[in-house]
Short mmCIF file of C-alpha atoms in Angstrom, two decimals:
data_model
loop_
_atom_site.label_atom_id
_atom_site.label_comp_id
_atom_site.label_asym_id
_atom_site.label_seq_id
_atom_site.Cartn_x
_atom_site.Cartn_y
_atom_site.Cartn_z
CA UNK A 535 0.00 0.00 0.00
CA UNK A 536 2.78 2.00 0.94
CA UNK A 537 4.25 2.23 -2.92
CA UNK A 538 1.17 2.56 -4.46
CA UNK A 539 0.48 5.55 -2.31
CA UNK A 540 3.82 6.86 -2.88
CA UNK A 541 2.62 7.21 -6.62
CA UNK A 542 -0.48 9.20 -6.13
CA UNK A 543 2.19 12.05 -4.44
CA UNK A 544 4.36 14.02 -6.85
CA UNK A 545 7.04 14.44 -4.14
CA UNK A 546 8.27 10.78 -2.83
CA UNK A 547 10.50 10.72 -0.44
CA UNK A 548 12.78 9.30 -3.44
CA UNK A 549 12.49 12.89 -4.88
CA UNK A 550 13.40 14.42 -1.94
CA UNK A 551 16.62 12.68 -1.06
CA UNK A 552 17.59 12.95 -4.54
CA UNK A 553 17.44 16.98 -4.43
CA UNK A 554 19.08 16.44 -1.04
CA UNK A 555 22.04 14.68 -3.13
CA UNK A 556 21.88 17.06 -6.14
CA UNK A 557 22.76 19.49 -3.58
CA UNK A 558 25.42 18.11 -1.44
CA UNK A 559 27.28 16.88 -5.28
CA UNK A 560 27.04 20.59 -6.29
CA UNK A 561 24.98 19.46 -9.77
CA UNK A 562 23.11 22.57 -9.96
CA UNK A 563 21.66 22.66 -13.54
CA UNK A 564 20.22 18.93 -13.01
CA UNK A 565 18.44 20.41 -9.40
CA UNK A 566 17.47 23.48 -11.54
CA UNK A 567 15.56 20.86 -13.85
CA UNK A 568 14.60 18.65 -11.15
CA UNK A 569 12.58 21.13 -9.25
CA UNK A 570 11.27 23.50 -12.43
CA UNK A 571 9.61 19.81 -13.32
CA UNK A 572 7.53 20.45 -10.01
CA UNK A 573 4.51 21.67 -9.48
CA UNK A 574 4.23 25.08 -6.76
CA UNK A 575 2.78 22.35 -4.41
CA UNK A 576 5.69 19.82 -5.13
CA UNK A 577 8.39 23.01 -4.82
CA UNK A 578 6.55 23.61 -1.17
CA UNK A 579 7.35 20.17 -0.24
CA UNK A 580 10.21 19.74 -0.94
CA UNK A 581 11.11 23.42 1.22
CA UNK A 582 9.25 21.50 3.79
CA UNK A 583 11.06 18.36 4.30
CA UNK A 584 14.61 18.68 3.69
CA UNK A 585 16.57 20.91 7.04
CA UNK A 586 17.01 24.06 7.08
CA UNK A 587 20.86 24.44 6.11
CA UNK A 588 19.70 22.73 2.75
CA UNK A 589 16.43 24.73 2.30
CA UNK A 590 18.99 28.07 2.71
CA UNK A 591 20.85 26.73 0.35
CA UNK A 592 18.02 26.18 -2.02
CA UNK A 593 16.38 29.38 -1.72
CA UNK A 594 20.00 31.33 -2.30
CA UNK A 595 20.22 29.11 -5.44
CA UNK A 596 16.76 29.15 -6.67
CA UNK A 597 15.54 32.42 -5.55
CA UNK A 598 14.56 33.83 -8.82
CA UNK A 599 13.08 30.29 -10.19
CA UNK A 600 10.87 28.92 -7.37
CA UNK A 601 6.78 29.30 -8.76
CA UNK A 602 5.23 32.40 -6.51
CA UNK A 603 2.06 30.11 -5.71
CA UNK A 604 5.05 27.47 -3.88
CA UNK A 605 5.86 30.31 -1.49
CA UNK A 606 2.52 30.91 -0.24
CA UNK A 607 1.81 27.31 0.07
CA UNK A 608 4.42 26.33 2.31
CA UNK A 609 3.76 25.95 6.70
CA UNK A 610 3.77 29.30 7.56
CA UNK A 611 6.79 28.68 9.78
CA UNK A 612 8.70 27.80 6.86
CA UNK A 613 7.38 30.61 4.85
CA UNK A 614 8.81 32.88 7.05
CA UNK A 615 12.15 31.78 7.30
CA UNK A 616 12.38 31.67 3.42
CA UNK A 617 11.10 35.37 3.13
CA UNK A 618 13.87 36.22 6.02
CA UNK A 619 16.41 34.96 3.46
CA UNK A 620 15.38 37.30 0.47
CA UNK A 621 15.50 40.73 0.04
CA UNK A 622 12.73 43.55 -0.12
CA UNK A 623 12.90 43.65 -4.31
CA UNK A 624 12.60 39.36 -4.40
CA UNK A 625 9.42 39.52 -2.25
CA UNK A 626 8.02 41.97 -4.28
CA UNK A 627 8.44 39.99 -7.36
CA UNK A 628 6.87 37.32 -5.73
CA UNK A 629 4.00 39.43 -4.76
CA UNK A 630 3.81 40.99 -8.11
CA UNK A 631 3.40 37.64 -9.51
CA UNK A 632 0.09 36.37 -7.05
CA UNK A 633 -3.32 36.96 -6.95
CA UNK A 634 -3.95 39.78 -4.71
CA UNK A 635 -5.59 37.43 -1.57
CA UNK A 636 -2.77 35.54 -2.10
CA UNK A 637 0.08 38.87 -1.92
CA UNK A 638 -1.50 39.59 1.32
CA UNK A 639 -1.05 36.53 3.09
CA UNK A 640 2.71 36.58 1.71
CA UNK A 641 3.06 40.16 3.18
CA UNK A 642 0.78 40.05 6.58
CA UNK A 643 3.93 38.13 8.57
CA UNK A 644 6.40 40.79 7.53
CA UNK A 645 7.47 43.25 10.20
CA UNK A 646 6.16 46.94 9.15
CA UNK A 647 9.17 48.27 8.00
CA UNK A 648 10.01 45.56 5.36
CA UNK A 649 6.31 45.20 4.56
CA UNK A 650 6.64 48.91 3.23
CA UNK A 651 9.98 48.61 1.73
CA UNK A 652 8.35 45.48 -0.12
CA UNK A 653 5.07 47.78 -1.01
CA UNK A 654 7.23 50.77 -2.62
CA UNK A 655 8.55 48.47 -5.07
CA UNK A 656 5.28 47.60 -6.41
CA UNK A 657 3.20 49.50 -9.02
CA UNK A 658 0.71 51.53 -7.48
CA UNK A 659 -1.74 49.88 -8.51
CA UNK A 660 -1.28 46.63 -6.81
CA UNK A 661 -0.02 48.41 -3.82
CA UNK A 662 -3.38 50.20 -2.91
CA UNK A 663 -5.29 46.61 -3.54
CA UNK A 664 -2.63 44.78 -1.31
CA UNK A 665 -3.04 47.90 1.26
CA UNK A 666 -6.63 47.27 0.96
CA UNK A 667 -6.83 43.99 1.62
CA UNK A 668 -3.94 43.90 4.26
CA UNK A 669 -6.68 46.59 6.14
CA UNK A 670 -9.26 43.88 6.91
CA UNK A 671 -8.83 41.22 9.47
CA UNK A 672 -6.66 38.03 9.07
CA UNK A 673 -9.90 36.04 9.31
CA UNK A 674 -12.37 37.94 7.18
CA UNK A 675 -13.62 37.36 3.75
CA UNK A 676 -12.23 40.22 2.49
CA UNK A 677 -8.65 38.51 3.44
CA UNK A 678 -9.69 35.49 1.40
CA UNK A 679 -10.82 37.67 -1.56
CA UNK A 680 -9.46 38.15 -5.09
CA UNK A 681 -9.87 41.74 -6.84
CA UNK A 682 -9.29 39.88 -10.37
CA UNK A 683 -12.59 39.45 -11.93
CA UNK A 684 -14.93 40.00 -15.06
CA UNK A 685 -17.04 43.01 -13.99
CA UNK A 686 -19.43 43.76 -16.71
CA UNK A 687 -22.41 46.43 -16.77
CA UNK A 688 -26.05 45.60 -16.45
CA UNK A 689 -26.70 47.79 -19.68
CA UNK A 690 -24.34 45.61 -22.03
CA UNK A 691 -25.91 43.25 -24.25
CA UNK A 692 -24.39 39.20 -24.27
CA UNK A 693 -22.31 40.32 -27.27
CA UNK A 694 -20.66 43.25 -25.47
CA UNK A 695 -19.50 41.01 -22.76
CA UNK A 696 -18.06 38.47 -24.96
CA UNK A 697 -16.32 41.31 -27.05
CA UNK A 698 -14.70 42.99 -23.23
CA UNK A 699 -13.64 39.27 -22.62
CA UNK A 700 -12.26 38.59 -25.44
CA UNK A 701 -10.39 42.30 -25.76
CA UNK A 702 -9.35 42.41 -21.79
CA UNK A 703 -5.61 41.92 -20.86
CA UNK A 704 -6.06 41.43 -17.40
CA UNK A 705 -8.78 39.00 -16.52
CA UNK A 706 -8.33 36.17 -14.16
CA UNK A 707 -6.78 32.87 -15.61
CA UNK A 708 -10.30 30.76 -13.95
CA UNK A 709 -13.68 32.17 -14.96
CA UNK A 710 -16.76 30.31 -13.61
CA UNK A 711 -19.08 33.31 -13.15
CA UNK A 712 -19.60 37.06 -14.41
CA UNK A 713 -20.77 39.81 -11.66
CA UNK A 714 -22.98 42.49 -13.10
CA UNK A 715 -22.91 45.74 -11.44
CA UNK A 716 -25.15 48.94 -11.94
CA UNK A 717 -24.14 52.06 -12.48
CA UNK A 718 -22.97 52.47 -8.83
CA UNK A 719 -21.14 49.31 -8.80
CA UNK A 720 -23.53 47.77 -7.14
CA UNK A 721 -24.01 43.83 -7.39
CA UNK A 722 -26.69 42.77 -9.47
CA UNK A 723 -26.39 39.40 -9.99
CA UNK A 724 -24.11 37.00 -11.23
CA UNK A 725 -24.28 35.03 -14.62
CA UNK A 726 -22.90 31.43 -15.08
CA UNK A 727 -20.26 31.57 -18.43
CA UNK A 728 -21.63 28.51 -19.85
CA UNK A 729 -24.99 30.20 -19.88
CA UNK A 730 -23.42 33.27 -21.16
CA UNK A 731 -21.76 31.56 -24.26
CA UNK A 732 -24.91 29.72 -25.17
CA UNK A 733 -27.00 32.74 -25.54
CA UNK A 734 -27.19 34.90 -28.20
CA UNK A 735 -25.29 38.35 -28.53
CA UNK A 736 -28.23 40.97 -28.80
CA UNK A 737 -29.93 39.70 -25.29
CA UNK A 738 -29.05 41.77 -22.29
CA UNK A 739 -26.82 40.66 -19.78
CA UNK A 740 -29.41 41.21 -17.28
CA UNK A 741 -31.50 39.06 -18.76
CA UNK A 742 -29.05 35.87 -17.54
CA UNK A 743 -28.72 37.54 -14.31
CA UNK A 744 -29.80 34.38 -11.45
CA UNK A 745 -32.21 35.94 -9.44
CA UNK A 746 -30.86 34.01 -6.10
CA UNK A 747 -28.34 36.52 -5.75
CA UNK A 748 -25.55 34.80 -3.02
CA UNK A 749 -22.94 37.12 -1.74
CA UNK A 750 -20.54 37.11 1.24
CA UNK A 751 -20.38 40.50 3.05
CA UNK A 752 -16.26 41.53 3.72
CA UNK A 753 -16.25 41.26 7.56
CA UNK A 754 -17.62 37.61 7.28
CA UNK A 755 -15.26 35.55 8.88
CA UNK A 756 -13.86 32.12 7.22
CA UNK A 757 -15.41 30.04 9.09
CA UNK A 758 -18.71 31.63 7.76
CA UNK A 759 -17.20 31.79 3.89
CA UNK A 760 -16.17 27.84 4.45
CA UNK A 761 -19.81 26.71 5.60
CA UNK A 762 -21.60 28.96 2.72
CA UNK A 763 -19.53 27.63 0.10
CA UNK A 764 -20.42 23.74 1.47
CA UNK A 765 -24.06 24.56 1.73
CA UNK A 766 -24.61 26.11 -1.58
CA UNK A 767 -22.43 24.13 -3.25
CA UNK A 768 -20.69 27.26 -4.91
CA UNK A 769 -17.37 27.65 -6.86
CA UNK A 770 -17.20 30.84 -6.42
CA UNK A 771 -18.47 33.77 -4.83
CA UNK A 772 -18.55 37.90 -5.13
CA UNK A 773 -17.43 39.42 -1.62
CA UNK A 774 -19.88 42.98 -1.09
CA UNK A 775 -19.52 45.95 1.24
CA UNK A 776 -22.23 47.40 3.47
CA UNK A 777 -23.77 49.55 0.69
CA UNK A 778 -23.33 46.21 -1.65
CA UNK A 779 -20.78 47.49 -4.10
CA UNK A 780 -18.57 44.60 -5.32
CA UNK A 781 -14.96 44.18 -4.06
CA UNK A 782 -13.54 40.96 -5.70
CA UNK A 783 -14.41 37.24 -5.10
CA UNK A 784 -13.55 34.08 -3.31
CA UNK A 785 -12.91 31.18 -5.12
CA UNK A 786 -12.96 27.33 -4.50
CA UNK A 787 -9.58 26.66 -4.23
CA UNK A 788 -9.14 29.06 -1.23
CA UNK A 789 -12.03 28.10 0.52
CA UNK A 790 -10.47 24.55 0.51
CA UNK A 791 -7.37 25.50 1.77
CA UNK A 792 -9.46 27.33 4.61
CA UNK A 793 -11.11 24.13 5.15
CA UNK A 794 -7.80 22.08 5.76
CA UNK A 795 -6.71 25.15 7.73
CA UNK A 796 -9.52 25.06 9.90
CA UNK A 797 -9.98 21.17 10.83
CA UNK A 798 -6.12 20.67 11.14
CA UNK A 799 -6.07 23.54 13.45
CA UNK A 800 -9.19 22.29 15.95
CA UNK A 801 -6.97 18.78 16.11
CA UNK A 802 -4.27 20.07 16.87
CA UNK A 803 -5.73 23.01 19.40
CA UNK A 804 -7.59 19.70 21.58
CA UNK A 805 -4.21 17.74 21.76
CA UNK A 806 -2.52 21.41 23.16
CA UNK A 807 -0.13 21.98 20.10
CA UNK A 808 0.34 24.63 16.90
CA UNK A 809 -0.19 24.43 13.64
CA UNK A 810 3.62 25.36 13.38
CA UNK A 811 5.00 22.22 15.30
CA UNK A 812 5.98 20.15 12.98
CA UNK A 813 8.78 22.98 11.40
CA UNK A 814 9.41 24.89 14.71
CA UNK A 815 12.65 24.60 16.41
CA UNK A 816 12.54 22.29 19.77
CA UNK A 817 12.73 25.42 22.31
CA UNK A 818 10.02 27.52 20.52
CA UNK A 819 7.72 23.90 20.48
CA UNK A 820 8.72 23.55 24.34
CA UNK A 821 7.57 26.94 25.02
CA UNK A 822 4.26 26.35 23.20
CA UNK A 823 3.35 23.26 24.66
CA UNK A 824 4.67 24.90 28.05
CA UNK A 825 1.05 26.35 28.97
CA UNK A 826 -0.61 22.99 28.06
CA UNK A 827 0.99 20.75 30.64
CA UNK A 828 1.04 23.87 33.27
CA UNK A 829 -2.72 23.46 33.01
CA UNK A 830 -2.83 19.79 33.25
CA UNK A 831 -0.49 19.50 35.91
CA UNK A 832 -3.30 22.02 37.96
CA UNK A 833 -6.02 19.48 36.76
CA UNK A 834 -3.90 16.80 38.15
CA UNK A 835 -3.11 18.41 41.46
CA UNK A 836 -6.58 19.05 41.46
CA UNK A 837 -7.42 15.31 41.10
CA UNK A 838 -4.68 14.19 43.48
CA UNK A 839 -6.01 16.68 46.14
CA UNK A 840 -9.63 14.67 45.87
CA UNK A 841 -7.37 11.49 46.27
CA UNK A 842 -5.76 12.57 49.27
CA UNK A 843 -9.53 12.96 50.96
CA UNK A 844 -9.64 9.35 50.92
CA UNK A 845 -6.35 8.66 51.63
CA UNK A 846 -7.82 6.38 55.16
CA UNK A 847 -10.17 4.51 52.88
CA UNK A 848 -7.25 3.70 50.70
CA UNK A 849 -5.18 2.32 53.46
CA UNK A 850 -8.04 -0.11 54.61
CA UNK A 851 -8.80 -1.15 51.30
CA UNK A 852 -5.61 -1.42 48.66
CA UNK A 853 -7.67 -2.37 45.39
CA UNK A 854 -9.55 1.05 45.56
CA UNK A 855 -5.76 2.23 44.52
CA UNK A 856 -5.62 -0.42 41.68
CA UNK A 857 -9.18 0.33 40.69
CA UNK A 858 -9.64 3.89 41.16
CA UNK A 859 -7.76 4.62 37.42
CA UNK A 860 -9.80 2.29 35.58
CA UNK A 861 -13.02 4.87 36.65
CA UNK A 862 -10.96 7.83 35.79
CA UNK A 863 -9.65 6.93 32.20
CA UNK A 864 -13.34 5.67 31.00
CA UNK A 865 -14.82 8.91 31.87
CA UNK A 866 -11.91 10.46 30.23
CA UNK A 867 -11.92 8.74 27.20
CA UNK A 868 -15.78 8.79 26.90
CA UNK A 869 -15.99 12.20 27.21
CA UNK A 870 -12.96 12.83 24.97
CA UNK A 871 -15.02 11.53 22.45
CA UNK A 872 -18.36 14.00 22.84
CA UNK A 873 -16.41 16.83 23.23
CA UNK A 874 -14.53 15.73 19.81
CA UNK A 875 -18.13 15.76 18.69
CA UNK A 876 -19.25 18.60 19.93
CA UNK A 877 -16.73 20.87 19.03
CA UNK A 878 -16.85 19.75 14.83
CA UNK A 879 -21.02 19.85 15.20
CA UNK A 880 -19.94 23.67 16.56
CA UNK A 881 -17.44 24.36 13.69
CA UNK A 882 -19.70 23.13 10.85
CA UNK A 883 -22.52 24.81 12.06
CA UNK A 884 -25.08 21.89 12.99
CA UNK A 885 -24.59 22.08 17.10
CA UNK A 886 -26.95 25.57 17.68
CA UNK A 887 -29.23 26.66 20.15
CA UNK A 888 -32.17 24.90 18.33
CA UNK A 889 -30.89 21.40 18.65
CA UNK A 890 -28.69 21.99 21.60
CA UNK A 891 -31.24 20.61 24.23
CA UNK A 892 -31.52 18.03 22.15
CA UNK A 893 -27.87 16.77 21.48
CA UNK A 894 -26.92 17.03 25.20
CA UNK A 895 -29.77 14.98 25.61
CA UNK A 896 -28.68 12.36 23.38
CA UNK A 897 -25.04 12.38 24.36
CA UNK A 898 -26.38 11.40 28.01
CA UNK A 899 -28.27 9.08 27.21
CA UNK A 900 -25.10 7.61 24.89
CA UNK A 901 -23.69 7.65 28.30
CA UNK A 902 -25.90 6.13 31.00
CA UNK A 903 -25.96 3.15 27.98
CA UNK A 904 -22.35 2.72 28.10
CA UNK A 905 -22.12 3.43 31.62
CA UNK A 906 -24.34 0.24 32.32
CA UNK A 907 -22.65 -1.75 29.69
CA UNK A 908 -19.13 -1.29 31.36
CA UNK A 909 -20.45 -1.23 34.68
CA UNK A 910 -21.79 -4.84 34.48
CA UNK A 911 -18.66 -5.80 32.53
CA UNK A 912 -16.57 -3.90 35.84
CA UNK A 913 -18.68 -5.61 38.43
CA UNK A 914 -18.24 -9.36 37.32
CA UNK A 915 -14.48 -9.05 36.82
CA UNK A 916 -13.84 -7.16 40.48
CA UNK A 917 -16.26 -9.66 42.31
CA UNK A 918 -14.46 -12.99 39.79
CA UNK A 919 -11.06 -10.93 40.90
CA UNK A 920 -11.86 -9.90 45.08
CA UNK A 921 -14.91 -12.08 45.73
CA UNK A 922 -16.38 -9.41 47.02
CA UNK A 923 -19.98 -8.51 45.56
CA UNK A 924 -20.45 -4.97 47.20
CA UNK A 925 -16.88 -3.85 45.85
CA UNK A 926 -17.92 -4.86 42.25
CA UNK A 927 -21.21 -2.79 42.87
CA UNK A 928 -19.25 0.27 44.17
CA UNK A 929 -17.30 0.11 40.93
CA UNK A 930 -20.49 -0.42 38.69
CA UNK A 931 -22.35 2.46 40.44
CA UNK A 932 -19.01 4.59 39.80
CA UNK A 933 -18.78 3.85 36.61
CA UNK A 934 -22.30 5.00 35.34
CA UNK A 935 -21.89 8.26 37.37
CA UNK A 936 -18.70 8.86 35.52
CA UNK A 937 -19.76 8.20 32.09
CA UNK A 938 -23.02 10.14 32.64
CA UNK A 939 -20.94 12.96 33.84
CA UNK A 940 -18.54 12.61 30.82
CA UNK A 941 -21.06 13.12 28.37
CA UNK A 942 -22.54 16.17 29.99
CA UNK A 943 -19.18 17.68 30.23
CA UNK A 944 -18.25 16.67 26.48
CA UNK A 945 -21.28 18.73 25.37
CA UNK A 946 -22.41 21.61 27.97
CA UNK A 947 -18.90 22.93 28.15
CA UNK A 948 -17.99 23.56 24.35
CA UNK A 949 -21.39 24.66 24.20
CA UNK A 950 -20.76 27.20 27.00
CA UNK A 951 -17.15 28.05 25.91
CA UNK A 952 -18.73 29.34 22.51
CA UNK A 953 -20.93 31.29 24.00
CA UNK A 954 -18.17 32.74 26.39
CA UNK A 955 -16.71 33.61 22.93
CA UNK A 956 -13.46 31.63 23.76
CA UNK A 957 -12.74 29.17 20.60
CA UNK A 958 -13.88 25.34 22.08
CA UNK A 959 -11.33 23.96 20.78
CA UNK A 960 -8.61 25.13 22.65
CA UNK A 961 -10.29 25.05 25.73
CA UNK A 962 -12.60 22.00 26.31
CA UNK A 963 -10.23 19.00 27.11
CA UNK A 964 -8.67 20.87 30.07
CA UNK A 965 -12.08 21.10 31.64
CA UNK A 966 -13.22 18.19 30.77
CA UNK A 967 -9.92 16.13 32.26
CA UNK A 968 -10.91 18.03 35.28
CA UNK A 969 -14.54 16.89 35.30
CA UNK A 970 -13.99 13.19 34.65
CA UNK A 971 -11.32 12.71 36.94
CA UNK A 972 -12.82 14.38 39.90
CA UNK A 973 -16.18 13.11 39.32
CA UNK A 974 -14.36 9.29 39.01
CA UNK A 975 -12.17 9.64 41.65
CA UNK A 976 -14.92 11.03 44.24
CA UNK A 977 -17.72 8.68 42.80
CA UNK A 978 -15.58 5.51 43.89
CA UNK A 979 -14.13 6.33 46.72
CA UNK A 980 -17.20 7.89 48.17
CA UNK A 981 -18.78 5.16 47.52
CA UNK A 982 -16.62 2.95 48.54
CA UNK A 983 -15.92 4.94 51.77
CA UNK A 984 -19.85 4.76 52.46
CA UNK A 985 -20.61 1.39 51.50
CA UNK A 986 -17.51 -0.49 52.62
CA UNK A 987 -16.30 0.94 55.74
#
């Protein structure tokens, strides 16, 4: 399987240790050939993958040859230790080279100073769209925007259109749509090309225009442009201001990279880590991770210090010590998987307030059903392992508790976190540790405390 996936990726790690080798034997022309074979993808993987010494080297070699598109698609990380290792009039030929979304997210990492030295070497033009765009937040639509476009008025006639398409020196390499605009640049609709080219010349534009006009307003945020583009089923999409006037459009292949963005991100923001870990350097990653385990290690302490209540009862009675974990890391792992649940149904839009009530519902009844379905299992092996009937009960009555309490945890707190407006997915496994192993911990020992002593 492993070959046969190999094949589907351009870059194989045979490719890779053979521009590694190209390198180190000084055969320049053949690395020249090797990587201008490459797609921009396959040039941003191989930046990726071999170290850093070699990826300097590269970039000092290759500055003037590597595709624009490879720069913005490598791990931001990456991208900004290749950018540290060209000068202000390289990055601007980079930029000059991009789509303007595309120039922005190049430039938004740059420290001020250099971002301006890079801006003065562009033509004015693309200068005030960059400007423009830079101006809106990192996670607005207006970021994910392109300003290259066929803008046509709602006066012309089919013909007309085909004419300024055909005459135009600056439209966009991918067409799927036309935006008409009225005379204040207003949006008036937007016309499919295929229907365009199958009409004939003297109709009016407007006549084509789909009357379900979809638009995304600038200050929507990705998350919004990502679930719009899924529900509708769109390739692309005109981005409006408040008064409607039409700034540029979003197309498919961005919103899919915001897609990827987004779901790699909530992983990796529930297990504690960046997006950036994989390229960091080990101190930077240490310091990241730093806050994660700080915050465990108070759950823990936390945990320990409802331990240490029962720290008699554990004395009398040694398997509560080999049994209390088992109660713990069920509630954990139960809940770890609602709150992995929870927090996608929140990102995608289908956990809101009107179904809420219900999916809480639902995950707690998911867990009273496990929760008697492990308890039984629990009982008969502590009573076949003791012999002792009430301690197997104590366990099973545990147990339920635990996984009851899981579930509530795995939904109620995302759900509340949201509303909080702090981002679920960084947040909700730290609680929810906290939840299952104090509920676990206090369940069985109080129980046991009560009922066996």
């Amino acid at each position: 399987m492993s070959g046969e996936a190999d094949q589907l990726l351009e870059v194989s790690p045979e490719t890779v240790r053979r521009v590694e080798a190209l390198l180190a034997e000084g055969r320049t022309e053949e690395l020249r050939a090797l990587l201008a074979s490459l797609s921009a993808a396959g040039q941003a993987t191989v930046l990726e993958q071999v170290t850093d010494p070699e990826r300097d080297a590269l970039v000092a070699l290759l500055k003037g040859e590597l595709d624009p598109e490879a720069i913005v698609e490598l791990d931001e990380t990456v991208r900004d230790e290749v950018l540290e290792r060209l000068d202000s009039k390289d990055i601007a030929a980079v930029a000059h080279e991009l789509e303007t979304d595309d120039a922005a997210t190049l430039l938004e990492d740059l420290p001020e100073a250099e971002r301006r030295e890079v801006l003065a070497e562009l033509p004015v033009d693309e200068r005030v769209e960059i400007e423009a765009q830079l101006a809106y937040p990192e996670d607005s639509a207006a970021r994910l925007m392109q300003r290259s476009l066929v803008k046509v008025p709602d006066r012309w006639t089919v013909g007309e259109v085909i004419d300024h398409c055909r005459e135009a020196s600056d439209l966009p390499d991918d067409v799927y749509d036309l935006f008409v605009v009225d005379a204040d640049g207003r949006l008036a609709g937007t016309v499919k090309l295929g229907r365009m080219l199958r009409t004939k010349r003297p109709v009016p534009i407007l006549d084509l225009v789909d009357p379900d006009i979809q638009s995304i307003p600038a200050g929507a945020t990705r998350a919004e442009v990502a679930r719009l583009f899924r529900d509708r089923d769109l390739v692309s999409c005109p981005v409006v201001n408040g008064e409607r006037r039409l700034m540029g459009v979003i197309m498919i292949d961005d919103v899919v990279d915001v897609i990827d963005e987004e779901a790699g991100a909530d992983i990796l923001q529930l297990g504690g880590v960046g997006h950036d870990d994989m390229h960091a350097s080990p101190v930077r990653t240490a310091t990241m991770r730093a806050w994660w385990l700080t915050v465990n290690l108070a759950t823990a302490i936390a945990a320990s210090f409802v331990i240490g209540q029962f720290e008699g009862s554990i004395e009398k009675i040694v398997a509560l010590a080999v049994l209390m974990p088992i109660v713990a890391s069920m509630g954990g792992n139960a809940g770890t998987q609602t709150v992995t649940v929870a927090v996608r149904a929140l990102a995608m839009g289908e956990l809101t307030a009107a179904n809420a009530l219900r999916f809480v519902a639902k995950e707690a009844t998911v867990g009273g059903l496990n929760g008697l379905l492990f308890a039984a299992i629990m009982a008969v092996a502590v009573v076949a392992w003791y012999g002792d009937w009430r301690l197997g009960a104590v366990i099973a009555a545990a147990m339920v508790c635990n996984l009851v309490a899981a579930a509530l945890a795995g939904t109620l707190i995302p759900i509340g976190l949201q509303r909080a407006g702090i981002d679920p997915a960084v947040s909700s496994t730290v609680f929810l540790t906290t939840v299952t192993d104090v509920v676990g911990f206090l369940a069985f020992l109080g129980l046991a405390t009560w009922f066996l002593l």
